[in-house]
Structures are given as C-alpha cells and as structure tokens.
Coordinates of C-alpha atoms in Angstrom, one line a residue:
Chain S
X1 CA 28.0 154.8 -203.8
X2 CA 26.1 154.5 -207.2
X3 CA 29.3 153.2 -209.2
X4 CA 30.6 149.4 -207.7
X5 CA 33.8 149.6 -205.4
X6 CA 35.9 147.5 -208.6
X7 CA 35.2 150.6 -210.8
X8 CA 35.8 153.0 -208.5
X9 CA 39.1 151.9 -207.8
X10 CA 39.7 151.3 -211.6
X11 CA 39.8 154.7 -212.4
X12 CA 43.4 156.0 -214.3
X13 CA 44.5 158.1 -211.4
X14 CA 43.7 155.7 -208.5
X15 CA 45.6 152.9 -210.7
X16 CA 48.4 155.3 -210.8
X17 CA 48.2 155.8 -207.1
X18 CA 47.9 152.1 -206.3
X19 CA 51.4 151.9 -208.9
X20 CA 53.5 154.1 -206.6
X21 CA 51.9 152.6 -203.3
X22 CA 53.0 148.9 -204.9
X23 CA 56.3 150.3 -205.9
X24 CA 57.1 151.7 -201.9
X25 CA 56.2 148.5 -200.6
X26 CA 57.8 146.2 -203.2
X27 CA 61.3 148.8 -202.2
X28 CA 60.7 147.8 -198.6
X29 CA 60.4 144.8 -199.3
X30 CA 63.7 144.5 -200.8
X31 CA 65.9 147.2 -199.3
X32 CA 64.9 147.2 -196.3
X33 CA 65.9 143.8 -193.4
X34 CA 63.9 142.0 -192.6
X35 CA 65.4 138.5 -191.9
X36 CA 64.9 138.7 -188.5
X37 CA 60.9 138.2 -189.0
X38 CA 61.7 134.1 -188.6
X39 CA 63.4 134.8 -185.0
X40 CA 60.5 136.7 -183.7
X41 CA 57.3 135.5 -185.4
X42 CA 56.4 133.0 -182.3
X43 CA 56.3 135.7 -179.9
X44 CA 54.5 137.9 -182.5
X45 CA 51.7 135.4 -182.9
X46 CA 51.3 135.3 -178.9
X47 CA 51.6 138.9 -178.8
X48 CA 49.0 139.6 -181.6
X49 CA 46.7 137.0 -179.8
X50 CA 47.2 138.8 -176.2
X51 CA 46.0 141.8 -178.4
X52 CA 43.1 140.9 -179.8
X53 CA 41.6 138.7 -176.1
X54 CA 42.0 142.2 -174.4
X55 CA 40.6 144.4 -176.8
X56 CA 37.5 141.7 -177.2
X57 CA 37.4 141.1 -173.5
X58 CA 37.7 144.9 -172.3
X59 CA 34.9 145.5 -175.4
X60 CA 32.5 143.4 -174.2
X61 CA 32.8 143.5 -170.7
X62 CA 33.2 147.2 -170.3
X63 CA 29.5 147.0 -172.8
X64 CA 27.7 145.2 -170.1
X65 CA 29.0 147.8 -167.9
X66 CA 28.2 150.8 -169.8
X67 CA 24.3 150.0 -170.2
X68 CA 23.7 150.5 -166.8
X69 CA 25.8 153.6 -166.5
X70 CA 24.1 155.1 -170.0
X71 CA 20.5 154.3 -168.1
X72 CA 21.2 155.6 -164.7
X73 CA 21.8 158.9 -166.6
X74 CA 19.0 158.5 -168.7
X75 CA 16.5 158.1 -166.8
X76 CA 18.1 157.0 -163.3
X77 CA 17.1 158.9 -160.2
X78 CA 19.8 161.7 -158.9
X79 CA 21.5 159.2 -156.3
X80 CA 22.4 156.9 -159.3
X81 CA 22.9 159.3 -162.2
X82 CA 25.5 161.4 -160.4
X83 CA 27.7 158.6 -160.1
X84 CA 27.2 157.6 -163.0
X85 CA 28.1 161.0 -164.4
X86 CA 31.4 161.8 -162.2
X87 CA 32.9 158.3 -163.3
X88 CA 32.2 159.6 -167.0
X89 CA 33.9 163.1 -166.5
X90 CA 37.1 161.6 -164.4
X91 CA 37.4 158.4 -167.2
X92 CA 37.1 160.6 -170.4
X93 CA 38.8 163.5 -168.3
X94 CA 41.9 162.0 -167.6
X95 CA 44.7 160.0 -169.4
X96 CA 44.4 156.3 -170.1
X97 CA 47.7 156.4 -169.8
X98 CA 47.5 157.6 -166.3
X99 CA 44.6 155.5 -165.3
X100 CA 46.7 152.3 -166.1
X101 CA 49.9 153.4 -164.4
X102 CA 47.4 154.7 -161.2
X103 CA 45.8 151.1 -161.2
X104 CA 48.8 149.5 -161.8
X105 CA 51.3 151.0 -159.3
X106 CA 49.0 152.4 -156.8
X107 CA 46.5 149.4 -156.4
X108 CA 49.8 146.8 -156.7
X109 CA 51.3 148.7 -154.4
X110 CA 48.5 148.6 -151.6
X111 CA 47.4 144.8 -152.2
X112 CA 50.4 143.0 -150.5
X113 CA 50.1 145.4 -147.6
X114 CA 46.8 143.8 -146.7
X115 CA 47.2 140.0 -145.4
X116 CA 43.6 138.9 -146.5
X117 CA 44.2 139.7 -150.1
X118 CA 47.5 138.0 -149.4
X119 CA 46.3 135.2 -148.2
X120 CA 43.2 135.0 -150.8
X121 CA 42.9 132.6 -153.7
X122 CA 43.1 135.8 -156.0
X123 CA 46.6 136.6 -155.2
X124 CA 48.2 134.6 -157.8
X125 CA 46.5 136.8 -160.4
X126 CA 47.0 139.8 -158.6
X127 CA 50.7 140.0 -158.9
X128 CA 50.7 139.3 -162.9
X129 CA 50.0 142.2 -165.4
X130 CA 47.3 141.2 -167.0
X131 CA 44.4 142.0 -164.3
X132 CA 44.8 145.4 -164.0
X133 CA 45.8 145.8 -167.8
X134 CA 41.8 144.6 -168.3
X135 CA 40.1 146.5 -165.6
X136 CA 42.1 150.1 -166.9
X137 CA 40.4 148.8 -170.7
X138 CA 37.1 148.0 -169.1
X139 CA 36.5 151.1 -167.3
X140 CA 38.2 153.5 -169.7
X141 CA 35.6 151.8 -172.5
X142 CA 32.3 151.8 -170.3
X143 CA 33.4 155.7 -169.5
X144 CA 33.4 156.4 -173.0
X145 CA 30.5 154.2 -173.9
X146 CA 28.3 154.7 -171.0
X147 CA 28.2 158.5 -172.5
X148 CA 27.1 157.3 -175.8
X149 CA 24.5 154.9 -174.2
X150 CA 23.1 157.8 -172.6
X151 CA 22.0 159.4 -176.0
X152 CA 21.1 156.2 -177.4
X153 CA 18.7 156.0 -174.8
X154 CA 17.1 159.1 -174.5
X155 CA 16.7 159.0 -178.1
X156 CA 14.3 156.0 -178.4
X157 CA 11.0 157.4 -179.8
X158 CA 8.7 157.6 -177.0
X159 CA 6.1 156.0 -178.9
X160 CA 8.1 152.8 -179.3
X161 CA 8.0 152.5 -175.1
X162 CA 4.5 153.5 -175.2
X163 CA 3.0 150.9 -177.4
X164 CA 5.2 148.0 -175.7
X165 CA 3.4 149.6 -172.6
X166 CA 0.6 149.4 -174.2
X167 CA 0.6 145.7 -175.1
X168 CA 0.9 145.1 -171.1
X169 CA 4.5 144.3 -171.4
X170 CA 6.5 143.7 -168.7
X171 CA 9.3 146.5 -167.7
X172 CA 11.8 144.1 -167.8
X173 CA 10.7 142.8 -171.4
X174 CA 10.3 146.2 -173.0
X175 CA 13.4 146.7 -171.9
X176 CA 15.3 144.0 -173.4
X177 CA 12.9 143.7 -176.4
X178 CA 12.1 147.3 -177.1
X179 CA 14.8 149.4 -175.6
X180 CA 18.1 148.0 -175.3
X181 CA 17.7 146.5 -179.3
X182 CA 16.7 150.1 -180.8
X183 CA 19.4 152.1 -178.8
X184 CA 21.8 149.8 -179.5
X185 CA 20.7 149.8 -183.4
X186 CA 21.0 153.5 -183.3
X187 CA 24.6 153.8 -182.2
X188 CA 26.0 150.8 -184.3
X189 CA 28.1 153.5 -186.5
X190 CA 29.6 155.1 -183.2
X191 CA 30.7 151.9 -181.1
X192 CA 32.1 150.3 -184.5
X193 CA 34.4 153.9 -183.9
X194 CA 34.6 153.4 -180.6
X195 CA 35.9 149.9 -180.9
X196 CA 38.5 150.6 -183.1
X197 CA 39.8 153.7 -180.7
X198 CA 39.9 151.0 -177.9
X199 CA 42.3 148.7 -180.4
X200 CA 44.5 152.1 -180.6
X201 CA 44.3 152.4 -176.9
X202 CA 45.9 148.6 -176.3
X203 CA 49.3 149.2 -177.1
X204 CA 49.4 151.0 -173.7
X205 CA 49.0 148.4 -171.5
X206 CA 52.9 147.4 -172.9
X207 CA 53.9 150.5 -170.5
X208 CA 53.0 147.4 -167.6
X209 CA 54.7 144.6 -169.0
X210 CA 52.3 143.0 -170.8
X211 CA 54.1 141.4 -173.9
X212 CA 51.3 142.3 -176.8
X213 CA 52.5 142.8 -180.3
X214 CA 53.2 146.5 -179.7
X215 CA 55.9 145.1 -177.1
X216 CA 57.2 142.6 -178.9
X217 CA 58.0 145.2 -181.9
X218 CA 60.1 147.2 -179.2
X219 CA 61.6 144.2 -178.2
X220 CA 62.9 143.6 -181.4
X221 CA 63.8 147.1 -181.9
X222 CA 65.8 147.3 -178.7
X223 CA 67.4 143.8 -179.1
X224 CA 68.4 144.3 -182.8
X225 CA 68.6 148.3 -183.2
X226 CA 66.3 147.6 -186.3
X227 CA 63.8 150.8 -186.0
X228 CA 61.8 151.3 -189.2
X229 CA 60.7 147.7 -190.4
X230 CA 59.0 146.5 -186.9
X231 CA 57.0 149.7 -186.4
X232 CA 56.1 149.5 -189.8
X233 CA 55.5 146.3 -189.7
X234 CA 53.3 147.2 -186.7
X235 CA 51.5 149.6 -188.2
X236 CA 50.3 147.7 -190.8
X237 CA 48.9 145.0 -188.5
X238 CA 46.4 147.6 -186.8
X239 CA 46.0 148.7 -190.0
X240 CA 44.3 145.3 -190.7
X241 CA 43.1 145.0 -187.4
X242 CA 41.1 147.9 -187.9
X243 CA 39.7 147.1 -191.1
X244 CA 38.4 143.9 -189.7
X245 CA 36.4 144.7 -187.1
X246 CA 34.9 148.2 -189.6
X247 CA 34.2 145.3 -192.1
X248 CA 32.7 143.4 -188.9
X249 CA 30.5 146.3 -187.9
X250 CA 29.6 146.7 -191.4
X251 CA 28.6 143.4 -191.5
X252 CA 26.2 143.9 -188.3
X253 CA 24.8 147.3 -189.5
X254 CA 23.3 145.5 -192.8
X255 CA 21.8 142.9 -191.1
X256 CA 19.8 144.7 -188.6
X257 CA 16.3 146.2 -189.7
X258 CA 16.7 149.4 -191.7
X259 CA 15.2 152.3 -189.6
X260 CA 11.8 154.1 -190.4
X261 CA 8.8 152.7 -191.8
Chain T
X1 CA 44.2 174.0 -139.9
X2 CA 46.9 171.3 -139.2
X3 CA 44.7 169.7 -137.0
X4 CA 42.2 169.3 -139.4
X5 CA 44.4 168.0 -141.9
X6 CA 45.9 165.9 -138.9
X7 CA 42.3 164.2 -138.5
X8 CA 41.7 163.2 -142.0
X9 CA 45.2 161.6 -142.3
X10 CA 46.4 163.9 -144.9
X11 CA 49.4 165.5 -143.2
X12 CA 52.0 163.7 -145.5
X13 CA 50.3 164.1 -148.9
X14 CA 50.3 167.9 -148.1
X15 CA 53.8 167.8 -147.7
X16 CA 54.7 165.6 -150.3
X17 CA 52.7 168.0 -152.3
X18 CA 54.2 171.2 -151.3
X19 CA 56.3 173.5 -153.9
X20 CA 58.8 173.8 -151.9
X21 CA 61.6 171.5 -152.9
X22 CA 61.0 168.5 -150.2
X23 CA 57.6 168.5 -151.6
X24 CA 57.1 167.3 -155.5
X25 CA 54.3 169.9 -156.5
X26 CA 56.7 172.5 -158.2
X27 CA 57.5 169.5 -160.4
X28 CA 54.1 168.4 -161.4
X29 CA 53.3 172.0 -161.9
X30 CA 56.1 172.2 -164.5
X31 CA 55.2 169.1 -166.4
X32 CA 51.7 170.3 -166.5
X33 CA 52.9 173.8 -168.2
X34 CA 55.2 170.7 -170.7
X35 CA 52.1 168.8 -171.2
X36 CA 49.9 172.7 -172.3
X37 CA 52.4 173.8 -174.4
X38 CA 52.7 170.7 -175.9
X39 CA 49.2 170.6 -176.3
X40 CA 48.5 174.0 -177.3
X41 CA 51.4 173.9 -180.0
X42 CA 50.6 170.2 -181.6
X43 CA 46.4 171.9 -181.3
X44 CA 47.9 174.9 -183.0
X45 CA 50.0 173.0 -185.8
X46 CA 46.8 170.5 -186.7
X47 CA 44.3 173.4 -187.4
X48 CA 46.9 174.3 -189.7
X49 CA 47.1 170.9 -191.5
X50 CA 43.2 170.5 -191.4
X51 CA 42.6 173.7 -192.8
X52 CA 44.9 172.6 -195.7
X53 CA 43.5 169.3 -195.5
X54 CA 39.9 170.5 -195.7
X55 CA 40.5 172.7 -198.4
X56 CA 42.3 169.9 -200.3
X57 CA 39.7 167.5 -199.8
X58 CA 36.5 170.1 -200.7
X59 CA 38.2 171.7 -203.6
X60 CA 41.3 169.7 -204.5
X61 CA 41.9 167.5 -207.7
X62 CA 41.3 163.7 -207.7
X63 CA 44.7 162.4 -206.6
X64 CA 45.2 165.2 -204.4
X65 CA 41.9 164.2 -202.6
X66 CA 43.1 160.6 -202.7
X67 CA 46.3 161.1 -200.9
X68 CA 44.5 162.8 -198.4
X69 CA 41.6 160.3 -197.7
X70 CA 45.1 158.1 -197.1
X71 CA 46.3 160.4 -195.0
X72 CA 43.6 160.5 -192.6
X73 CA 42.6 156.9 -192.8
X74 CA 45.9 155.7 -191.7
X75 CA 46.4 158.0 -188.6
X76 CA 43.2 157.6 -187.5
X77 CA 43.4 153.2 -187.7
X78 CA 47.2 153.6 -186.1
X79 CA 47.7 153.7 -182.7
X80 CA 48.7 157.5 -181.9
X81 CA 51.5 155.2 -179.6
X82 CA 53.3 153.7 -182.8
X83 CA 52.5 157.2 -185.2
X84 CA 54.7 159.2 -182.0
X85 CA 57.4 156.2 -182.1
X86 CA 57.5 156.4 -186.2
X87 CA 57.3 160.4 -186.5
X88 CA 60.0 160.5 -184.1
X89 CA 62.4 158.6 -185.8
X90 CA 61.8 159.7 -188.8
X91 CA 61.6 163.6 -188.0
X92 CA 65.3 163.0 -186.1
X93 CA 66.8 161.5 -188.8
X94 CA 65.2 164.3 -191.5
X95 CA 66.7 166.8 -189.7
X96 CA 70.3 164.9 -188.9
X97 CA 70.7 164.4 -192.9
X98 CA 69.4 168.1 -193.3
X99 CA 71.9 169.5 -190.8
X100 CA 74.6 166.9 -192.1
X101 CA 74.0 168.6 -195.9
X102 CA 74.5 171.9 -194.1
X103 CA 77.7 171.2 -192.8
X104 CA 76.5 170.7 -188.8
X105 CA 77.1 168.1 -186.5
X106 CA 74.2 165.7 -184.9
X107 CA 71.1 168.0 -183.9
X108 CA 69.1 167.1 -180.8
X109 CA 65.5 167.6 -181.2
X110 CA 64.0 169.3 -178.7
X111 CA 61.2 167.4 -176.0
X112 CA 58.9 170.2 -176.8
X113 CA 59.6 170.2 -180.4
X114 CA 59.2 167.1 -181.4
X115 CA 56.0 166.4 -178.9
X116 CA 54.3 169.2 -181.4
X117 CA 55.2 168.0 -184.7
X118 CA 54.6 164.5 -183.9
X119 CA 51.2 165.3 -181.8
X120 CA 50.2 167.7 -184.7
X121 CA 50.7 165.2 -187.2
X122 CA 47.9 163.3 -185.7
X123 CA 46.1 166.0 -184.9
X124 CA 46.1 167.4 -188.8
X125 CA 44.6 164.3 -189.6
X126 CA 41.2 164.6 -187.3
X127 CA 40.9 168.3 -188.1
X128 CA 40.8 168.1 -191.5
X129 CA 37.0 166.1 -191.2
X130 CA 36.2 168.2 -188.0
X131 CA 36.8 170.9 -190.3
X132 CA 35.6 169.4 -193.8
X133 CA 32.3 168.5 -192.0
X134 CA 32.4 172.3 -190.5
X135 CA 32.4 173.8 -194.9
X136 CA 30.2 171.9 -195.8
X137 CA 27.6 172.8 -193.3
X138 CA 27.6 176.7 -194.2
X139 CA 25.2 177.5 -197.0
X140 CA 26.8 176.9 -200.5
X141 CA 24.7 180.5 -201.7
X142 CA 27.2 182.7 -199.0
X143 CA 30.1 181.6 -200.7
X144 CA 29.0 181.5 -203.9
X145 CA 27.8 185.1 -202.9
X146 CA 31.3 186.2 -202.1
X147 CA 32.2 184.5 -205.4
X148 CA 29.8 186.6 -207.7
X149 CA 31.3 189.8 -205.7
X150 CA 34.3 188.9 -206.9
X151 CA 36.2 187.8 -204.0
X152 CA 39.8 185.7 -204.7
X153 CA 39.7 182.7 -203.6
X154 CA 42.0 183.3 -200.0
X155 CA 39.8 186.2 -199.0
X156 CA 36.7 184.4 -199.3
X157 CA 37.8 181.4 -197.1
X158 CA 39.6 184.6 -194.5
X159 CA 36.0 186.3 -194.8
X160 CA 33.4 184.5 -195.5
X161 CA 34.0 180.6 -195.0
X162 CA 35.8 180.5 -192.0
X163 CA 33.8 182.6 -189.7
X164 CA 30.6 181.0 -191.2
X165 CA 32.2 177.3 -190.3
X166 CA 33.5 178.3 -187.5
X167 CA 30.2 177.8 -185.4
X168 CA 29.7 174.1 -186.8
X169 CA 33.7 173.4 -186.4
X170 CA 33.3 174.4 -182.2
X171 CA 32.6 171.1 -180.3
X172 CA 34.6 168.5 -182.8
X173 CA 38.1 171.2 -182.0
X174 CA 36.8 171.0 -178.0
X175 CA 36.9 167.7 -178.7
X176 CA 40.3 167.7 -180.4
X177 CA 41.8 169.8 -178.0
X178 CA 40.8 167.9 -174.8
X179 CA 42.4 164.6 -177.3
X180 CA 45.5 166.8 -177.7
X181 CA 46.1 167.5 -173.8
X182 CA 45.5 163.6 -172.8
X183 CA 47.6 162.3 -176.0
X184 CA 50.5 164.7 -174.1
X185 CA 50.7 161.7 -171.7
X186 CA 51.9 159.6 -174.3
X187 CA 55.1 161.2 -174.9
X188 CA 55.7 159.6 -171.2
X189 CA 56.6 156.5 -173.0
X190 CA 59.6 158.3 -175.3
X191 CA 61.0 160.0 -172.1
X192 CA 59.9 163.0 -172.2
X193 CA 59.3 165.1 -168.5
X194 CA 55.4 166.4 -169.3
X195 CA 53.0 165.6 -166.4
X196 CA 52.4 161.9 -166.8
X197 CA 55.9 161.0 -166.3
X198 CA 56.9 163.5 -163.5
X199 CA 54.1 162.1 -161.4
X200 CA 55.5 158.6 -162.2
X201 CA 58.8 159.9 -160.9
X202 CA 57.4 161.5 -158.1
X203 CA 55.1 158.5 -157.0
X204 CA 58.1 156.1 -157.7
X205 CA 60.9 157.5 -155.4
X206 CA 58.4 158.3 -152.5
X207 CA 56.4 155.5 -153.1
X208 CA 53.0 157.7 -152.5
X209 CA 51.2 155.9 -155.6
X210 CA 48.0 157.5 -154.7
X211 CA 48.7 160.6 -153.6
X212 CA 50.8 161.2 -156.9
X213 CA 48.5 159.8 -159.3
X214 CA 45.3 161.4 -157.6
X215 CA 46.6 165.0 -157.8
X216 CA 47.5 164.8 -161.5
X217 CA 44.6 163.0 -162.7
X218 CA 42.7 166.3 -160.4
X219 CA 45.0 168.7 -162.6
X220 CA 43.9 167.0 -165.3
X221 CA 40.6 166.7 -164.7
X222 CA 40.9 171.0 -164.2
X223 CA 42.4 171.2 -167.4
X224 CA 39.0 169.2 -168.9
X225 CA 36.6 170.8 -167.2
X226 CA 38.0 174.5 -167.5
X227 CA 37.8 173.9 -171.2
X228 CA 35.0 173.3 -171.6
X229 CA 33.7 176.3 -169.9
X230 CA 36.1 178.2 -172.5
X231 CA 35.3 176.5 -175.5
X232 CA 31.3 176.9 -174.8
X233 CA 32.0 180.8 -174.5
X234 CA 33.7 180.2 -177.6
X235 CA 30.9 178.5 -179.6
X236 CA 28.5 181.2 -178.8
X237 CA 30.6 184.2 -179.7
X238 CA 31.4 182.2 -183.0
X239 CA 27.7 181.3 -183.6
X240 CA 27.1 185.6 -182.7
X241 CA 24.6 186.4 -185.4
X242 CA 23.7 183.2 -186.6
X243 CA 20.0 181.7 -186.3
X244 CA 19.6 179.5 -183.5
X245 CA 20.4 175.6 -183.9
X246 CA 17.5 173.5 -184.2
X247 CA 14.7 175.9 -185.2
X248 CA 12.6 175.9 -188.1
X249 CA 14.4 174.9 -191.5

C-alpha cells in the first residue's frame, strides 16, 4: 500500500485491462436488449429495497443473538454451552437452503392446524413470506457468528478483564465497556466477510415467494425469455452491494482505536 | 420394537422412511449419492483451478495476476445462486454452438455435469487464496533449495511445494469441501434431483414437512460431521514430519 490507489491503477497494463473491460461493457451496452429495463425498474427498486431491509434486519438481529451464543461457549457453564454448540453444528451443518424450505413448509404447515395461533393477532403475518424468510436469515447468521463470537471472546487479553476488575467494576459494565467493545474490535475484518456472505445468501429466500431483486430478474427472464442481460444485470448490483458495505466496514475499522500500545 | 416406536408416535415417519418403495428413504438416499458426487467432482475440479490460480497469482505476470484477482473478486461478491443460473446458461449454449460446428444436433447437458462445472467454477475461485495463502506459508529457503538442486519448475511444485503447503492448505479445503456439499442444495432451484429437492418432493406429496426435512438435514448433518473426522486425519498425516504448530519460532 505504499504507492496511492490512483497510481496503482494508472499503470500501462491495468489501463489496458480497464480498455478491454470498457470495451465488453460498452458491446453490451449496445448489442445486447435491454429496452425492457423501463417496464421492470418499479418492481426492481422494491425488490432491491426488500433486499437490502432483510439483509440489514437478519444482520443485526441475528448479532444480538449471536453474543449470547459466542459467551455461553466461552465461558458459559455446560447446561448453556451445549446448546449453544449443537445449534452451531446443525446451522453451519446443514443447507440454508434447506433450513428455509424446513421453516417455511414445515412450520406453515403446522400453524393453521393449531386454533390459538389461528385465532392470534400474529396470524396475519404468519401466512405471508416474509416472517419466516427473516427468522431462516437470523438464525443461519447468529449460527455462523455466534462461532466467531466465541473466539473473539476467549481471545480478550486476560489482563484487560483483570484491570476493569481491578478498578471495582461492575460485571455488567466490564462487560459492555471492556469485553463486548474489544471482541467485537477484533473480529471487524471477519463479520465485514460475514456480512457480505449473508447478502449472497438472500437471493434464497426468492425459493418462498418473496419478490427481492434476485426474483424480479427471473421474472423478467421467464416473462420475456431475455436470459443474459437480467442476470447480468443482477450480478452487477451485488457487485455494488458488496462493495458498499466492504467500503462500510472499512470505514468502521479506521475509526476504531488501533490495537497495541 | 414396534411398540416402542408405537409409544413415541413414530410409527408413520418410519414407514414413510422405509426403502422400500411405499417408503421415500431409497429416494433421499439417491439424491444424497447426486448431492456427493456433485460435491466431490465440483471439490475435485476447484483444487484444479486454485492450483492454477495460486500458481498464476504467486508466480504469474502483471496482467495475468490482474485477471485473476478479477476472477476471484467477482465470484466471491456474486451470489453462488446467480453464478449457477449464469454458468448454466452460458456452458449450455458453449457446447450447443460447439456441437452445432461439429455437425450434431441440440446436446443436453447432463444434471451431474453441469452441477460440477458450474459448482467448480466457484469453487476455483476460493481455492486459489486457500491455496495461495497455503505457498506462501512454506519457507521460501525449501523451494529455493529445490531450485539450487536444479529442480524444473513442475517437479518442484510435485515435490517440494505441494506436500510442504499441504499442511497449511488442510482446514480452509475442509472448509471448502463442507461449502461444496451444502452449495449442492442449490442446484435444487435449476431442477436438478440431488437431496434438497427429493426431500421437497417427498415432504410435498405426503405432506410430512417434518419428518422429510428432519431426516435430510440428519444426513446432512452426517455428511458434516464425518468430515471432519476425515479431514483432521488428513491434516495430521499431511503435517507428518513437520514441527509442531505454535511452538517456538
């Protein structure tokens, strides 16, 4: 990183890389169809917003869920960390795909045998798409996270818990001044990853009938028989999507205290 | 025996399970064998590419190394979902045009086929920094060892850098492989009959939702769990000889 990203990328061979890339894309551009973009832009728009709410929603909810799951194997006691540990092994052990499908088919299919969930206020929700689309997201990410958590707390330097000790800190507040802001400082580089796997993992949730952009592309695929432009139309929006949120994690890795000293 | 089975109210998932044809366990049994050969061919097909990859990256000139860092940055930002959808495509049509110039009819790929070319694609693209990390952890004085013995090139990665990387490269291709046997499920969604989708089948025309999905996320769970028992044989016979991890520098 000693020469600035500008010169980097002004070198003569990158500039004829970047020549050929531009040339593909201004062919597609032209040879390729793409006049149906007008017709299906609205429904894009709502599908690339139903996109991004899930994958911010099942992030940060299946976060809060994955601290407690990364501390009850930590440092839990064996009638907490065990559970903790199976849901780990069946989450990362077992297809997303399958985990959505099971949710989706097998708990939709119980719910309108039983009258009180029937009859509850919850039921409205219960027969869309969208509920069990978020819980199958939520889990899968506080499986995979809650096994990173675990690390990031174990590998707190002992001294740091110590000295908070030490000042007569309450557990409580060592935990959420000491603990919790060091672990999570140490894994930054892996959740940014981890994040952006969970964005790859969204376009599953189409497989339930929930129109995100990944089923709006099929749409138009099926309804026009266009099949390279939308998908690579597609791809290029996770593309971006992607760089965002490593530009975002960038962002909140530079602003956090350097470690050592 | 039937009695106890009677008691925990699990008479009809047994027989709904059964191999024999009322039952639907000869048919998740084959679409688990679909969903390992898949696996073990697109697992297969990406050492291959990484290997290249590695090579290419380590050693390679500066626009081969270019194309390559493009390579595995866009596979690994694109959801594996829309790299199957495009690799399909575009692998069907390749080899329509190359049987059309050869004076064939229409060709129909093959489920297993195209499951390993386009899971190997993806595959290629994590292996070649599993792989790439794995060089560049041996010690740069072995290889330039074989070098000064005068070694060609191919036998010092067959003799000397490959067994030495091997060690490091262990858990990231555990990893890979257990990402290989769960993006099987995926090829669900294009139609073809691996273990995902014959469950769904199963679970759809008898609606037993739970028992169905239950007993293949257990076979898959199996699948996870034996592996890693293998793969952690596997690291130690490939670390045989080497000092251990984590002593002194």
């Amino acid at each position: 990183m000693s020469i600035p990203l500008w010169r980097a990328l002004l070198m003569p061979h990158r500039l004829a890389i970047a020549a050929v890339f531009a040339g593909l894309a201004f062919w597609c551009a032209v040879s390729l169809r793409w006049d149906w973009i007008p017709d299906y832009a609205p429904l894009a728009v709502e599908g690339l917003w139903r996109t991004l709410w899930l994958l911010g929603a099942s992030v940060v909810l299946g976060f809060l869920l994955a601290v407690p799951i990364g501390l009850a194997q930590a440092v839990g006691p064996w009638f907490l960390a065990w559970p903790a540990r199976i849901f780990c092994t069946v989450i990362r052990g077992t297809p997303l795909l399958l985990q959505i499908w099971f949710l989706y088919y097998g708990l939709g299919s119980l719910f309108p045998t039983i009258p009180w969930i029937r009859g509850s206020e919850l039921w409205p929700y219960l027969r869309q798409a969208w509920p069990y689309a978020l819980l199958a997201l939520t889990l899968s990410f506080a499986g995979y996270e809650g096994e990173v958590m675990r690390g990031a707390f174990r590998n707190v330097a002992r001294g740091q818990l110590e000295a908070a000790r030490a000042f007569g800190m309450p557990r409580l507040t060592i935990f959420r001044r000491v603990w919790l802001p060091q672990a999570v400082r140490n894994v930054l580089p892996t959740l940014g990853g981890e994040t952006v796997l969970q964005l790859k993992a969204t376009p599953l949730v189409a497989t339930i009938t929930m129109v995100e952009i990944y089923a709006v592309s099929s749409r138009v695929r099926s309804d026009t028989f266009i099949v390279y432009e939308p998908l690579l139309l597609l791809a290029l929006i996770y593309l971006g999507i992607a760089g965002v949120i490593v530009a975002i994690f960038g962002r909140i890795e530079r602003q956090v205290p350097a470690r050592g000293g | 025996m039937t009695e106890l089975l009677d008691a925990l109210g699990l008479t009809q998932s047994v027989a709904l399970l059964s191999l024999q044809p009322p039952g639907w366990g000869a048919n998740l049994l084959r679409g688990l064998a679909n969903s390992l050969r898949i696996a073990a061919g697109a697992f297969a097909f990406g050492l291959a590419i990484g290997l290249a990859g590695a090579c290419g990256k380590l050693y390679g000139g500066v626009i081969l190394r270019d194309l390559l860092a493009v390579y595995t940055t866009v596979i690994r930002a694109v959801p594996e979902l829309v790299l199957i959808l495009i690799l399909y495509y575009v692998g069907t049509d390749l080899l329509n045009q190359a049987a059309a110039a050869l004076g064939y009819g229409r060709v129909e790929l093959s489920g297993v086929a195209a499951g390993i070319w386009v899971l190997g694609i993806v595959q290629g693209a994590y292996a070649t920094e599993v792989l790439r990390g794995a060089i560049q952890a041996v010690p740069p004085g072995q290889l330039e060892a074989a070098r000064a013995f005068g070694m060609p090139p191919l036998t010092v990665l067959r003799r000397v850098t490959v067994p030495a990387m091997l060690g490091h490269a262990m858990p990231g291709l555990a990893n890979l492989w257990l990402i290989a046997t769960k993006d099987t499920a995926l090829l669900a969604i294009v139609g073809f009959s691996e273990l995902t989708l014959e469950t769904q089948q199963a679970a759809a025309s008898t609606r037993a939702y739970f028992t169905f999905f239950l007993a293949a996320g257990a076979l898959y769970l199996l699948v996870t769990l034996l592996s890693g028992v293998v793969f952690a044989r596997m690291e130690r016979w490939a670390r045989r000889g080497q000092p251990p991890v984590g002593g002194s520098a």
